[in-house]
Structure formats: C-alpha cells, structure tokens
Tab-separated table of C-alpha atoms and ligand atoms in Angstrom:
chain	number	residue	atom	x	y	z
A	1	MET	CA	5.592	-3.175	-25.075
A	2	SER	CA	7.836	-0.298	-26.130
A	3	GLU	CA	11.543	0.088	-25.266
A	4	LEU	CA	10.588	2.726	-22.708
A	5	ARG	CA	12.392	2.672	-19.385
A	6	TRP	CA	11.153	4.734	-16.427
A	7	ASN	CA	13.349	7.774	-15.852
A	8	ARG	CA	11.495	9.844	-13.246
A	9	LYS	CA	12.568	10.158	-9.622
A	10	ASP	CA	9.173	11.681	-8.732
A	11	LEU	CA	5.537	10.970	-9.490
A	12	LEU	CA	3.738	14.297	-9.273
A	13	GLY	CA	0.792	13.902	-11.635
A	14	ILE	CA	-0.682	12.033	-14.578
A	15	ARG	CA	-0.761	15.122	-16.777
A	16	GLU	CA	2.988	14.974	-17.458
A	17	LEU	CA	3.110	11.216	-18.152
A	18	SER	CA	2.997	9.789	-21.669
A	19	ALA	CA	0.633	6.949	-22.552
A	20	ALA	CA	3.700	4.697	-22.809
A	21	GLU	CA	4.788	5.611	-19.266
A	22	ILE	CA	1.303	4.880	-17.910
A	23	HIS	CA	1.268	1.497	-19.676
A	24	PHE	CA	4.739	0.818	-18.263
A	25	VAL	CA	3.525	1.400	-14.676
A	26	LEU	CA	0.437	-0.773	-15.237
A	27	THR	CA	2.507	-3.600	-16.700
A	28	SER	CA	4.990	-3.335	-13.810
A	29	ALA	CA	2.035	-3.540	-11.405
A	30	ASP	CA	1.035	-6.889	-12.967
A	31	ALA	CA	4.268	-8.397	-11.648
A	32	PHE	CA	3.717	-6.938	-8.175
A	33	LYS	CA	0.119	-8.158	-8.075
A	34	GLN	CA	1.480	-11.645	-8.640
A	35	VAL	CA	3.796	-11.197	-5.624
A	36	GLY	CA	0.664	-10.698	-3.499
A	37	THR	CA	-0.541	-14.219	-4.326
A	38	ARG	CA	2.608	-15.921	-2.969
A	39	ASP	CA	3.036	-17.408	0.509
A	40	VAL	CA	5.869	-14.949	1.119
A	41	LYS	CA	4.477	-11.618	-0.094
A	42	LYS	CA	7.739	-9.738	0.145
A	43	VAL	CA	10.559	-8.885	-2.284
A	44	PRO	CA	13.901	-7.202	-1.532
A	45	ALA	CA	13.564	-4.479	-4.210
A	46	LEU	CA	13.863	-1.506	-1.804
A	47	ARG	CA	15.892	-3.161	0.965
A	48	GLY	CA	17.998	-0.541	2.711
A	49	LYS	CA	15.810	2.358	1.478
A	50	THR	CA	13.790	4.550	3.821
A	51	LEU	CA	10.299	5.759	2.938
A	52	VAL	CA	8.518	8.524	4.817
A	53	ASN	CA	4.723	8.588	4.616
A	54	PHE	CA	4.110	12.304	5.218
A	55	PHE	CA	0.352	12.892	5.417
A	56	VAL	CA	-0.667	16.443	6.218
A	57	GLU	CA	-4.318	15.635	5.289
A	58	PRO	CA	-6.351	12.649	6.551
A	59	SER	CA	-6.223	9.351	4.668
A	60	THR	CA	-7.174	5.724	5.229
A	61	ARG	CA	-6.687	3.981	1.886
A	62	THR	CA	-3.694	5.804	0.431
A	63	ARG	CA	-1.579	5.923	3.589
A	64	THR	CA	-2.062	2.283	4.526
A	65	SER	CA	-1.603	1.205	0.904
A	66	PHE	CA	1.743	3.026	0.620
A	67	GLU	CA	2.866	1.671	3.989
A	68	LEU	CA	2.045	-1.893	3.011
A	69	ALA	CA	3.549	-1.436	-0.462
A	70	ALA	CA	6.818	-0.174	1.014
A	71	THR	CA	6.878	-2.974	3.593
A	72	ARG	CA	6.385	-5.588	0.871
A	73	LEU	CA	9.317	-4.050	-1.015
A	74	SER	CA	11.413	-4.403	2.183
A	75	ALA	CA	11.855	-0.654	2.719
A	76	ASP	CA	11.958	0.905	6.194
A	77	VAL	CA	8.834	3.035	6.747
A	78	ILE	CA	8.198	6.065	8.935
A	79	ASN	CA	4.723	7.616	9.234
A	80	ILE	CA	4.291	11.320	9.975
A	81	SER	CA	0.994	13.178	10.184
A	82	ALA	CA	0.206	16.873	10.474
A	83	THR	CA	-0.616	16.560	14.160
A	84	THR	CA	2.538	14.612	15.038
A	85	SER	CA	4.944	16.846	13.111
A	86	SER	CA	6.469	20.215	13.973
A	87	LEU	CA	4.251	21.791	11.302
A	88	THR	CA	1.933	22.440	14.251
A	89	LYS	CA	4.732	24.570	15.805
A	90	GLY	CA	5.086	26.753	12.713
A	91	GLU	CA	7.828	24.854	10.884
A	92	THR	CA	7.542	25.169	7.102
A	93	LEU	CA	6.874	22.220	4.811
A	94	LYS	CA	10.295	22.711	3.226
A	95	ASP	CA	12.133	22.705	6.568
A	96	THR	CA	10.280	19.598	7.720
A	97	ALA	CA	11.107	17.848	4.465
A	98	LYS	CA	14.781	18.910	4.698
A	99	ILE	CA	14.892	17.295	8.150
A	100	LEU	CA	13.519	14.077	6.668
A	101	GLU	CA	16.166	14.160	3.949
A	102	ALA	CA	18.923	14.854	6.472
A	103	ASN	CA	17.808	11.602	8.083
A	104	HIS	CA	18.439	9.927	4.717
A	105	ALA	CA	14.837	9.496	3.601
A	106	ASP	CA	15.002	8.105	0.060
A	107	ILE	CA	11.308	8.416	-0.793
A	108	ILE	CA	8.758	10.871	0.608
A	109	VAL	CA	5.072	10.152	-0.027
A	110	LEU	CA	3.269	13.453	0.499
A	111	ARG	CA	-0.406	14.235	0.951
A	112	HIS	CA	-1.091	17.937	1.347
A	113	SER	CA	-4.024	20.332	1.110
A	114	SER	CA	-2.141	22.707	-1.220
A	115	ALA	CA	-1.944	22.096	-4.960
A	116	GLY	CA	1.706	22.006	-6.004
A	117	ALA	CA	3.083	20.950	-2.600
A	118	ALA	CA	4.613	17.754	-4.020
A	119	GLN	CA	6.217	19.608	-6.925
A	120	PHE	CA	7.592	22.194	-4.492
A	121	LEU	CA	9.448	19.474	-2.589
A	122	ALA	CA	10.488	17.592	-5.734
A	123	GLU	CA	12.284	20.693	-7.015
A	124	ARG	CA	14.190	21.116	-3.752
A	125	LEU	CA	15.029	17.617	-2.496
A	126	ARG	CA	17.115	14.744	-3.808
A	127	ALA	CA	14.609	12.247	-2.378
A	128	SER	CA	11.911	10.821	-4.633
A	129	ILE	CA	8.618	12.624	-4.052
A	130	ILE	CA	5.386	10.721	-4.647
A	131	ASN	CA	2.246	12.842	-4.728
A	132	ALA	CA	-0.421	11.132	-2.612
A	133	GLY	CA	-2.930	13.912	-3.329
A	134	ASP	CA	-2.301	17.677	-3.404
A	135	GLY	CA	-5.371	19.829	-2.826
A	136	ALA	CA	-7.768	19.666	-5.778
A	137	HIS	CA	-4.865	19.215	-8.196
A	138	GLU	CA	-3.834	15.558	-8.745
A	139	HIS	CA	-3.905	12.133	-7.088
A	140	PRO	CA	-1.821	10.147	-9.563
A	141	THR	CA	-1.677	6.757	-7.833
A	142	GLN	CA	-5.476	6.777	-7.454
A	143	ALA	CA	-5.837	7.285	-11.214
A	144	LEU	CA	-3.258	4.592	-11.950
A	145	LEU	CA	-5.079	2.067	-9.756
A	146	ASP	CA	-8.384	3.057	-11.368
A	147	LEU	CA	-6.869	2.558	-14.844
A	148	TYR	CA	-5.373	-0.749	-13.734
A	149	THR	CA	-8.758	-1.951	-12.458
A	150	ILE	CA	-10.583	-0.927	-15.639
A	151	ARG	CA	-7.935	-2.609	-17.793
A	152	GLU	CA	-8.088	-5.749	-15.644
A	153	LYS	CA	-11.889	-6.000	-15.863
A	154	LYS	CA	-12.401	-4.808	-19.441
A	155	GLY	CA	-9.202	-6.001	-21.139
A	156	SER	CA	-8.237	-2.546	-22.423
A	157	ILE	CA	-9.140	1.094	-21.931
A	158	ALA	CA	-9.075	2.454	-25.494
A	159	GLY	CA	-12.581	2.980	-26.847
A	160	LEU	CA	-14.395	2.737	-23.499
A	161	HIS	CA	-16.847	5.410	-22.388
A	162	VAL	CA	-16.346	6.466	-18.758
A	163	ALA	CA	-18.652	8.735	-16.748
A	164	ILE	CA	-17.187	10.577	-13.768
A	165	ILE	CA	-20.085	11.769	-11.630
A	166	GLY	CA	-20.190	14.270	-8.789
A	167	ASP	CA	-17.958	16.992	-7.441
A	168	ILE	CA	-15.452	17.405	-10.256
A	169	LEU	CA	-14.410	20.958	-9.436
A	170	PHE	CA	-12.755	20.054	-6.131
A	171	SER	CA	-11.611	16.549	-7.091
A	172	ARG	CA	-7.955	15.690	-7.627
A	173	VAL	CA	-9.142	12.147	-8.426
A	174	ALA	CA	-11.254	13.470	-11.297
A	175	ARG	CA	-8.386	15.481	-12.787
A	176	SER	CA	-5.902	12.619	-12.662
A	177	ASN	CA	-8.491	10.192	-14.059
A	178	ILE	CA	-9.406	12.545	-16.899
A	179	PHE	CA	-5.748	12.891	-17.963
A	180	GLY	CA	-5.108	9.149	-17.744
A	181	LEU	CA	-8.295	7.978	-19.430
A	182	LEU	CA	-7.913	10.392	-22.353
A	183	LYS	CA	-4.236	9.490	-22.841
A	184	LEU	CA	-5.173	5.793	-23.023
A	185	GLY	CA	-7.949	6.444	-25.567
A	186	ALA	CA	-11.143	6.396	-23.489
A	187	ARG	CA	-14.036	8.826	-23.931
A	188	VAL	CA	-14.943	10.731	-20.761
A	189	THR	CA	-18.242	12.369	-19.779
A	190	LEU	CA	-18.443	14.457	-16.607
A	191	VAL	CA	-21.818	14.600	-14.868
A	192	GLY	CA	-22.902	16.850	-12.022
A	193	PRO	CA	-24.389	20.221	-11.135
A	194	SER	CA	-23.025	23.017	-13.332
A	195	THR	CA	-21.566	24.681	-10.233
A	196	LEU	CA	-19.370	21.610	-9.623
A	197	VAL	CA	-18.743	20.720	-13.280
A	198	PRO	CA	-17.878	24.034	-14.941
A	199	ARG	CA	-17.715	24.213	-18.745
A	200	VAL	CA	-13.995	25.017	-18.601
A	201	PHE	CA	-13.353	21.263	-18.212
A	202	GLU	CA	-14.393	20.822	-21.872
A	203	GLN	CA	-10.993	22.292	-22.764
A	204	LEU	CA	-9.437	19.050	-21.479
A	205	GLY	CA	-11.297	17.081	-24.165
A	206	VAL	CA	-14.237	15.726	-22.160
A	207	THR	CA	-18.014	15.993	-22.638
A	208	ILE	CA	-20.158	17.552	-19.898
A	209	SER	CA	-23.740	16.646	-19.023
A	210	ASP	CA	-26.200	17.436	-16.257
A	211	ASP	CA	-28.552	14.630	-17.383
A	212	ILE	CA	-27.359	11.506	-15.557
A	213	ASP	CA	-30.290	9.406	-16.819
A	214	ALA	CA	-29.252	10.045	-20.423
A	215	VAL	CA	-25.594	9.230	-19.763
A	216	LEU	CA	-25.880	6.040	-17.680
A	217	PRO	CA	-27.100	3.705	-20.486
A	218	THR	CA	-24.167	4.737	-22.705
A	219	VAL	CA	-21.192	4.076	-20.425
A	220	ASP	CA	-18.869	1.147	-19.685
A	221	VAL	CA	-17.687	2.543	-16.343
A	222	VAL	CA	-19.189	4.937	-13.793
A	223	ASN	CA	-16.841	6.518	-11.284
A	224	LEU	CA	-18.741	8.174	-8.420
A	225	LEU	CA	-17.139	10.975	-6.418
A	226	ARG	CA	-18.170	12.303	-3.044
A	227	ILE	CA	-18.940	15.946	-2.383
A	228	GLN	CA	-15.716	17.427	-0.980
A	229	HIS	CA	-17.251	19.620	1.698
A	230	GLU	CA	-13.828	20.241	3.247
A	231	ARG	CA	-12.690	22.207	0.167
A	232	GLN	CA	-15.942	24.099	-0.465
A	233	ARG	CA	-16.345	27.572	0.957
A	234	LYS	CA	-19.974	28.108	-0.124
A	235	GLU	CA	-23.060	26.077	-1.046
A	236	TYR	CA	-22.829	24.644	-4.564
A	237	PHE	CA	-26.320	23.046	-4.632
A	238	PRO	CA	-29.539	23.517	-2.637
A	239	GLY	CA	-29.197	20.431	-0.404
A	240	LEU	CA	-28.264	16.751	-0.231
A	241	GLY	CA	-31.831	15.626	-1.005
A	242	GLU	CA	-31.772	17.640	-4.212
A	243	TYR	CA	-28.317	16.291	-5.090
A	244	ILE	CA	-29.388	12.660	-4.612
A	245	ARG	CA	-32.550	13.252	-6.671
A	246	LEU	CA	-30.597	14.712	-9.596
A	247	PHE	CA	-27.182	12.966	-9.465
A	248	GLY	CA	-27.187	10.088	-6.962
A	249	LEU	CA	-26.707	6.532	-8.255
A	250	THR	CA	-29.896	5.131	-6.749
A	251	LYS	CA	-31.128	1.549	-7.214
A	252	ALA	CA	-33.762	2.773	-9.695
A	253	ARG	CA	-31.130	4.612	-11.706
A	254	ALA	CA	-28.707	1.693	-11.691
A	255	LYS	CA	-31.256	-0.228	-13.817
A	256	LEU	CA	-30.254	2.120	-16.653
A	257	LEU	CA	-26.675	0.788	-16.622
A	258	LYS	CA	-25.443	-1.892	-19.007
A	259	PRO	CA	-25.205	-5.197	-17.085
A	260	ASP	CA	-21.400	-5.227	-17.459
A	261	CYS	CA	-20.882	-1.555	-16.551
A	262	LEU	CA	-18.321	-1.227	-13.749
A	263	ILE	CA	-19.231	0.840	-10.691
A	264	MET	CA	-16.167	2.532	-9.188
A	265	HIS	CA	-15.564	4.858	-6.264
A	266	PRO	CA	-12.178	6.036	-4.950
A	267	GLY	CA	-13.515	6.325	-1.387
A	268	PRO	CA	-14.269	7.550	1.138
A	269	ILE	CA	-17.914	6.725	0.264
A	270	ASN	CA	-20.844	8.729	1.553
A	271	ARG	CA	-23.341	5.856	1.387
A	272	GLY	CA	-26.805	6.943	0.345
A	273	VAL	CA	-25.559	10.179	-1.182
A	274	GLU	CA	-23.505	9.709	-4.372
A	275	ILE	CA	-24.226	5.952	-4.367
A	276	ASP	CA	-26.857	3.689	-2.842
A	277	SER	CA	-25.331	1.550	-0.101
A	278	GLU	CA	-26.381	-1.802	-1.648
A	279	LEU	CA	-24.967	-0.803	-5.041
A	280	ALA	CA	-21.619	-0.020	-3.430
A	281	ASP	CA	-21.468	-3.664	-2.289
A	282	GLY	CA	-23.246	-5.121	-5.338
A	283	VAL	CA	-22.126	-7.335	-8.212
A	284	GLN	CA	-21.166	-4.463	-10.521
A	285	SER	CA	-19.073	-2.741	-7.877
A	286	VAL	CA	-15.290	-3.042	-8.180
A	287	ILE	CA	-14.592	-0.733	-5.252
A	288	LEU	CA	-12.669	-3.306	-3.215
A	289	ASP	CA	-10.768	-4.450	-6.335
A	290	GLN	CA	-9.602	-0.837	-6.624
A	291	VAL	CA	-8.190	-1.046	-3.094
A	292	THR	CA	-6.463	-4.380	-3.766
A	293	ASN	CA	-5.013	-3.123	-7.043
A	294	GLY	CA	-3.825	0.044	-5.322
A	295	LEU	CA	-1.272	-2.012	-3.453
A	296	ALA	CA	0.232	-3.504	-6.631
A	297	VAL	CA	0.217	-0.140	-8.418
A	298	ARG	CA	1.908	1.614	-5.482
A	299	MET	CA	4.522	-1.124	-5.240
A	300	ALA	CA	5.261	-0.505	-8.924
A	301	VAL	CA	5.466	3.275	-8.455
A	302	LEU	CA	7.765	2.995	-5.418
A	303	TYR	CA	9.944	0.458	-7.194
A	304	LEU	CA	10.237	2.580	-10.354
A	305	CYS	CA	10.801	5.958	-8.685
A	306	GLY	CA	12.790	4.592	-5.748
A	307	GLY	CA	15.268	2.985	-8.123
A	308	ILE	CA	16.219	6.347	-9.662
A	309	THR	CA	19.217	7.879	-7.930
A	310	THR	CA	20.194	11.522	-8.198
A	311	PRO	CA	23.697	12.924	-7.710
B	1	LIG	N1	-9.111	7.525	-2.289
B	1	LIG	C1	-8.376	8.076	-1.301
B	1	LIG	O1	-7.460	8.862	-1.541
B	1	LIG	O2	-8.760	7.715	-0.039
B	1	LIG	P1	-8.048	8.205	1.307
B	1	LIG	O3	-8.363	9.668	1.468
B	1	LIG	O4	-8.628	7.346	2.400
B	1	LIG	O5	-6.567	7.999	1.141
C-alpha cells in the first residue's frame, strides 16, 4: 500500500480519482466490512456529525445503504426527498443546500437528475458532498462497490475482461465503472445497440461490440444495465422483444459464459429483459454481494470524506 492519505472533502466522480485513491477506498472498506461481522456493528467514527441524505431522484439501494452506513458510523441522519423538500415550492437546489448547511450538516449525500449537481454544491458549501448519482454523469459509490466485489471474488482487477451490457448512453453506472475498471487495469467491452452505445465511448479506451454472443465467452465479468426509460426522450430500439433477442442475458446465452464468470447488476433489475430472472438469482450472480459490499464501501467513503474539515 502506498503512503497515500485521502485528502478530498467530496466524492464527485471516479474520473478524477487516481488508481491509488481507489485502492485506498477499497482497502478502507475491508476494515468496515469486518465491522459488519461483529455483534455490535457500530463504531464512533462520525459521532457528533450530521449527514443529510438528499435524494431528488428515487432510490432504494443507495439511499438505504448511505443511511445504514452513517448510522453504523454513529452519525445523526436526516432524509430529505424531492417531494418532502421546498424544491416543490420553487426553492433552488443551492438555497435548499444552504439551509441544510446553516443547520450544521457536515455531509450531504446528493442524488439528482442533473449532471454536475453534486459538483455545483461542492464548490459552494463547506459540507462534504457525496455524489449518489447525478443524471447520466457518474455514480461513484456504485462503481466502488462494483470494483470491491470484483476484487473480492477474483482477487484482483488488473488483467480481467469486463463486459458492460445495455443502455450505456444514459448510464452513470457505466461511466463510473468504465473509469474505475480502466484505472485499475481491466479491459472493458461495451455491448448494446449502436443507438445506446455510440462509438464516441471508444475515446475512453474501451472496445465496443453489438455481438453479445461473441463477447460472452471471453469475459470474466458481465455487468448488466437496465434500459433507463426515464432519461430517454425517443425510441432507441424497435421494442423490448427485439432487445431481449439481441442483447438480453437469457438462459441459453448464459451457457456461453465461463463457469467462473461473475454476473453483476447494479439494480433496479428489469427481470426478463436485460437478464433472465433465474440467472439473477443463480450461482454466478453476485448481485446481493454488491448490495452487502455497498454498505462497507459507503462507510469507508463517509469516514474518509467526513473526516476532512474545511476552514
Ligand atoms: N444502483 C442504484 O443506484 O440503485 P437505486 O436507484 O435503488 O439507488
């Protein structure tokens, strides 16, 4: 392990992190995962700190994971959603966030439909801002928990071949995963219809394919993504039946995978579309491990960022 010490008050994306910083978070998460195996699953690391879970877009996994992570670190937690905040009365994001800070919020976990929303707050507030997903831009803690899970199951990430399959264009999970996987030395192939996997992604250093049957036998990990209908303003493929036929991980297709290939999905899953329902619960699936590891990774992120004080 290098001499690196974490020196960021915010976590906005994976793109700006070095490989050493990513390794540092993953190693820190190891210690917090161990805390989860104790009888008393709580440590005083953030005692006296206040965390606001500010979710302007829906979430099950990320919101509950951050709430539990903060609780296990002994922080006080407040949950705010779009419908319960004064955003519905026309208040701006900045004004709402300033109110939170005036109430001495130390950490704000923000999910927002606009790319850059977390950075906008980070540049204006003293509180730590953790990006819990901003539009189609980044979802850094999802990528960190995905990297953690791959490392846990495979031993290391360098040299692995990872396929990310589905709606890449509108996926913040895909972007954050691409940055993280490449920084840690994996090879990444994106698979999906050309309308949802435009060639411009090649500039990031990935390979693109529309032939899932050719890619599946070559990979160590498949990460399936759902179609993000909520961000799409037109039809990107003829219909779901066509999508499943060409890009769905069906039981027949799964026979092409290596026996030790990991099947991942960030959730929410559309069973029977991007992945067959039985495969999602099958022996190669690590989907629930991703959720469990998300807690340890988010404890590490809150601990590292929440410990940075600004004047
Ligand atoms: N993976 C993920 O971000 O899920 P939620 O939308 O439920 O938080």
